[in-house]
Short mmCIF file of C-alpha atoms in Angstrom, two decimals:
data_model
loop_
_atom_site.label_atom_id
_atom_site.label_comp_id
_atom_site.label_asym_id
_atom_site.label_seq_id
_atom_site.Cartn_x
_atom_site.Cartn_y
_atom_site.Cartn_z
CA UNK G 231 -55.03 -4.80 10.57
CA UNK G 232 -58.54 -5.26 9.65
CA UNK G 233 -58.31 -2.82 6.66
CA UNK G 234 -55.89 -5.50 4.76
CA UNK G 235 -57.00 -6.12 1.54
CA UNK G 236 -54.12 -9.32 0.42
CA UNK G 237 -56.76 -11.34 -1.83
CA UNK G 238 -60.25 -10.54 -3.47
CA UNK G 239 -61.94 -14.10 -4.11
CA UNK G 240 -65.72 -14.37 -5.93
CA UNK G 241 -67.30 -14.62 -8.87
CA UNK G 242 -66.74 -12.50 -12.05
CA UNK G 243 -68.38 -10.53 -14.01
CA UNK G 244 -66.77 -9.34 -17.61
CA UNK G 245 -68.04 -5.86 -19.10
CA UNK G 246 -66.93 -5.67 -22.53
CA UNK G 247 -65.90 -1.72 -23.76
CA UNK G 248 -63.27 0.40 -23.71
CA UNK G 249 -63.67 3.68 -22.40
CA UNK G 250 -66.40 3.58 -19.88
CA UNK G 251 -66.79 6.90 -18.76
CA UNK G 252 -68.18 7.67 -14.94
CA UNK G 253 -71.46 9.16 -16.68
CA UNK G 254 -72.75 6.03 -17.93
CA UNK G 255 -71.19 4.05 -14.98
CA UNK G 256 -73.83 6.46 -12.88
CA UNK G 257 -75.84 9.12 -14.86
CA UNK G 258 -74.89 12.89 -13.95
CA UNK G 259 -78.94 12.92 -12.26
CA UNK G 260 -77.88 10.40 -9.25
CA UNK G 261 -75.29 12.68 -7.89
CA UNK G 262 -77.93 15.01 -5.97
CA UNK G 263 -78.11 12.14 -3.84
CA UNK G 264 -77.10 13.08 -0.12
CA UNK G 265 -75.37 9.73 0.42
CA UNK G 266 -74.48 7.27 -1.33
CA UNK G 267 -76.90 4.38 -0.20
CA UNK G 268 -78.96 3.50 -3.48
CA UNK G 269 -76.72 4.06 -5.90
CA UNK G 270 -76.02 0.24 -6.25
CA UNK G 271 -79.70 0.29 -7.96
CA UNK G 272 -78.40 2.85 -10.55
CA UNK G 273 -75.10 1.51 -11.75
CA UNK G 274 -74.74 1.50 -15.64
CA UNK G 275 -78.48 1.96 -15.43
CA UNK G 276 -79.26 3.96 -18.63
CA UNK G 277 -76.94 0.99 -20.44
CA UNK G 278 -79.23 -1.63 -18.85
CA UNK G 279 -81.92 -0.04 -19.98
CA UNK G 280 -80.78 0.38 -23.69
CA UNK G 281 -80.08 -3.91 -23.18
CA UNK G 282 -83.35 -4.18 -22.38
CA UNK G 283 -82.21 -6.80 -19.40
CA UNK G 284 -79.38 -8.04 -21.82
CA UNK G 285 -76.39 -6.00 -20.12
CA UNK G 286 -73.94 -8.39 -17.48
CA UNK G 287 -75.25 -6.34 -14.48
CA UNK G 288 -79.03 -7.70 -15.29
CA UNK G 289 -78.17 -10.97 -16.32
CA UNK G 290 -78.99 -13.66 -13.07
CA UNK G 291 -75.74 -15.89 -14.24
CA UNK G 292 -73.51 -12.62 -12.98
CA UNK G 293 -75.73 -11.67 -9.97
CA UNK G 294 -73.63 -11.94 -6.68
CA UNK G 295 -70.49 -11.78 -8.51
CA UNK G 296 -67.85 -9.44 -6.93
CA UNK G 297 -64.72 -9.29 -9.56
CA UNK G 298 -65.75 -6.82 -12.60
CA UNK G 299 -63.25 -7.59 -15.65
CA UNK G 300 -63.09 -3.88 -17.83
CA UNK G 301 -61.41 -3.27 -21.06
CA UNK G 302 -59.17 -0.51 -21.45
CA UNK G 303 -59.31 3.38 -19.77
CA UNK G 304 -62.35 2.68 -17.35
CA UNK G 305 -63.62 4.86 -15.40
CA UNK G 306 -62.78 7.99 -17.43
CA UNK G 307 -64.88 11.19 -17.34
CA UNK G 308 -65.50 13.12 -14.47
CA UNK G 309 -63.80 12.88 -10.94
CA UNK G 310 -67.17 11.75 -9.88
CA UNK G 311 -66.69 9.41 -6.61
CA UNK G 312 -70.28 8.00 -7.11
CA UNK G 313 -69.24 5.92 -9.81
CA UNK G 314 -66.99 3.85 -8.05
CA UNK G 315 -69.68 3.89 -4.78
CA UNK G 316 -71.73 2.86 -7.05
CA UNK G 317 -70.20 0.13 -8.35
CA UNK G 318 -69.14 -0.67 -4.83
CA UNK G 319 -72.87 -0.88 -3.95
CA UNK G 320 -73.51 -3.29 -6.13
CA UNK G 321 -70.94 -5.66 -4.69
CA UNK G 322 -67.52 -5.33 -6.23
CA UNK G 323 -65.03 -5.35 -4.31
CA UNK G 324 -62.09 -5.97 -7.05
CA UNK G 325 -61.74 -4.66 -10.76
CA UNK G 326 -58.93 -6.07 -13.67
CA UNK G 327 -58.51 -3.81 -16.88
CA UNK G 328 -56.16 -3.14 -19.64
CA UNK G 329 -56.47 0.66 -17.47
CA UNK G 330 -58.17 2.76 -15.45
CA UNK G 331 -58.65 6.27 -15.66
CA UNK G 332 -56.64 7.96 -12.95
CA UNK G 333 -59.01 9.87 -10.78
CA UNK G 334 -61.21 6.73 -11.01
CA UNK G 335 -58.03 4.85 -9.35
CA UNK G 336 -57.48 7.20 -7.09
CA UNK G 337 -61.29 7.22 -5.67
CA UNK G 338 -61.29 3.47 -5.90
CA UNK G 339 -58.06 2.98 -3.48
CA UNK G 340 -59.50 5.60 -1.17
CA UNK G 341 -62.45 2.92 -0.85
CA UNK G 342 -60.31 -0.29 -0.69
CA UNK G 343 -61.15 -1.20 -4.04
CA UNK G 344 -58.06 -2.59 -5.68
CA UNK G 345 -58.18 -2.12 -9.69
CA UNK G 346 -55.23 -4.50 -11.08
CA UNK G 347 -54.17 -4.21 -14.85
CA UNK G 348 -53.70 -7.02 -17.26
CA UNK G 349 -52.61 -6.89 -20.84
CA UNK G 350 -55.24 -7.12 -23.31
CA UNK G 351 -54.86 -10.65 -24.32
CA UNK G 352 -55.57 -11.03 -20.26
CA UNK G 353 -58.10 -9.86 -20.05
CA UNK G 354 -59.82 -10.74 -22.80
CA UNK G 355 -59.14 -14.18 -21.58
CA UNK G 356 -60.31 -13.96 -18.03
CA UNK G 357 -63.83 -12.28 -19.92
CA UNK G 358 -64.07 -15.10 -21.84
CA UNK G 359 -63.79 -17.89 -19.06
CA UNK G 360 -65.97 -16.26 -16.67
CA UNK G 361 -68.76 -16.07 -19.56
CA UNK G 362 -68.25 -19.81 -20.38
CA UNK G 363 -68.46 -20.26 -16.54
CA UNK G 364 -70.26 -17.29 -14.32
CA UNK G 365 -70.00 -19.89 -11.56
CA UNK G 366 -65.89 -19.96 -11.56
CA UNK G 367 -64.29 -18.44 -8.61
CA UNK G 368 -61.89 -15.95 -9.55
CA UNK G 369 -58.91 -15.02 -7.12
CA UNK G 370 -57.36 -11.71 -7.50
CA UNK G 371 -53.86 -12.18 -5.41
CA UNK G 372 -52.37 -8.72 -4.59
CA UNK G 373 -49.52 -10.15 -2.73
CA UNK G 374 -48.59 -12.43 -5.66
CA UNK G 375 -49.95 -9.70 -8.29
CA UNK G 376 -52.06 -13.12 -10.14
CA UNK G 377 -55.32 -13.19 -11.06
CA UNK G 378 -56.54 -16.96 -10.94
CA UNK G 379 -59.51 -19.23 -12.40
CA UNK G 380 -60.00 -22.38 -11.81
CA UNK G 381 -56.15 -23.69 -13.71
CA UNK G 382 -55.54 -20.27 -15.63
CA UNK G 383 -53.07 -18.34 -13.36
CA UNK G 384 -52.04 -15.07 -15.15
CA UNK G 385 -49.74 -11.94 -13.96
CA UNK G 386 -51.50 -8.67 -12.75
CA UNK G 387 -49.82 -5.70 -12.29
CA UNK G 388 -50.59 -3.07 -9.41
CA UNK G 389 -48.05 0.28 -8.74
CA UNK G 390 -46.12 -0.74 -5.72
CA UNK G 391 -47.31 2.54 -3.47
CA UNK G 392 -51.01 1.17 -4.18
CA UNK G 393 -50.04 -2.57 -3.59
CA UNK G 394 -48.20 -2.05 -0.30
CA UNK G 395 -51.12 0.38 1.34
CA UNK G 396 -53.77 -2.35 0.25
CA UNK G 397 -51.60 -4.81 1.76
CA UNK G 398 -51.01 -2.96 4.97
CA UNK G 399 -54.50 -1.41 5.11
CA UNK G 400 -52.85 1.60 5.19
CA UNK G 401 -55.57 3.02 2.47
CA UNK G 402 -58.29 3.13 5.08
CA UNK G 403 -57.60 6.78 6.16
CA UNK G 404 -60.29 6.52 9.09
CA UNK G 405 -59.22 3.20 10.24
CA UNK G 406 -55.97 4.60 10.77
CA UNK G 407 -57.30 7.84 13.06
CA UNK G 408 -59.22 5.26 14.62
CA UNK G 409 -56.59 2.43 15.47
CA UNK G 410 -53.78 5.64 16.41
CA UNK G 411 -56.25 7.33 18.80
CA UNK G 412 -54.29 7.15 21.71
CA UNK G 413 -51.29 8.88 20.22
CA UNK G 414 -53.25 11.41 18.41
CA UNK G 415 -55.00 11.85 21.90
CA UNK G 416 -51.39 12.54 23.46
CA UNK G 417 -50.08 14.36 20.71
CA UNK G 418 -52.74 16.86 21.24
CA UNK G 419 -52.22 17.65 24.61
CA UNK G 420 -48.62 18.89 23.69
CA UNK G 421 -49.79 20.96 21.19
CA UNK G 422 -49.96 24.56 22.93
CA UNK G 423 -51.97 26.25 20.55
CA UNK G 424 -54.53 23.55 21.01
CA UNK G 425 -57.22 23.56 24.86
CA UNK G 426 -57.78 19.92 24.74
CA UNK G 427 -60.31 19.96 27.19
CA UNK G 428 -62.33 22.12 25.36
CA UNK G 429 -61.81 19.90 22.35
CA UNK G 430 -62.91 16.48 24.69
CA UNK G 431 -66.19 18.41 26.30
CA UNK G 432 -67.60 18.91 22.51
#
């Protein structure tokens, strides 16, 4: 299924900190936004400013890159979902952490955004080599549960229900409607509580 999501590969980018909440990840103001095209543009932006062009997000060695490497509890805070669109928009596609703040999980596997764990020593290795080489590809393996650079292979862990619907693309809640049209179609038309021509003419 096109939805799979079996390996993340790309450059890495390491944000030192534990508990990034979802307020500095995207400030409170960007959620009047209708959709969530933009938000990219403001991700950690009040930080970045603070850094004065200092923080990973600004720096051109970590442009591109599309494996963030977190400390521990990320993403807590509020339930916001623009925090993970917005770190989305920027062009991750794959985080590893110590941990992740559950409702940030949660909105991250609804987007096919796998966030692996690691223990600390981990992680703080993987931070380290990708800031002694931003040009490293780093392979996050969520059939094998390894996170690889270059010869440094380490274990990654994933809970299984999360794994197996990444795996299957069974997370993609729209793909599925879409691919299982046809049976939803005939399902329908044996529902008798449901006129499925007047469904098909709007």
């Amino acid at each position: 299924m096109v939805s799979e999501v079996k390996t993340v590969s790309g450059r890495g980018i390491p944000l030192v900190g534990n508990d990034i909440d979802t307020d500095r990840i995207i400030p409170a103001r960007y959620l009047k936004a209708v959709t969530f095209d933009g938000l990219g543009e403001g991700v950690f932006i009040d930080d970045r400013k603070a850094l004065n062009g200092e923080h990973p997000f600004d720096q051109p060695q970590y442009q591109g890159a599309k494996i963030l490497i977190v400390n521990r509890n990320f993403g807590c805070g509020s339930s916001r979902e623009h925090a993970p669109q917005a770190i989305a928009k920027w062009g991750i596609q794959a985080l590893v952490g110590e941990s992740f703040a559950e409702i940030f999980f949660g909105n991250c596997v609804a987007m096919g955004i796998p966030c692996l764990t690691g223990d600390a020593a981990i992680v703080k290795q993987l931070q380290q080599l990708v800031a002694a080489n931003p040009q490293a590809s780093v392979t996050v393996n969520l059939e094998t549960l390894e996170v690889q650079i270059g010869d440094y292979t380490a274990p990654v862990s994933i809970g299984e229900g999360s794994r197996n619907m990444f795996v299957s693309g069974s997370w993609d809640a729209c793909g599925q409607l879409v691919a299982n049209a046809n049976q939803i179609r005939e399902t329908v038309t044996k529902l008798p509580y449901v006129s499925w021509g007047k469904l098909a003419a709007n």
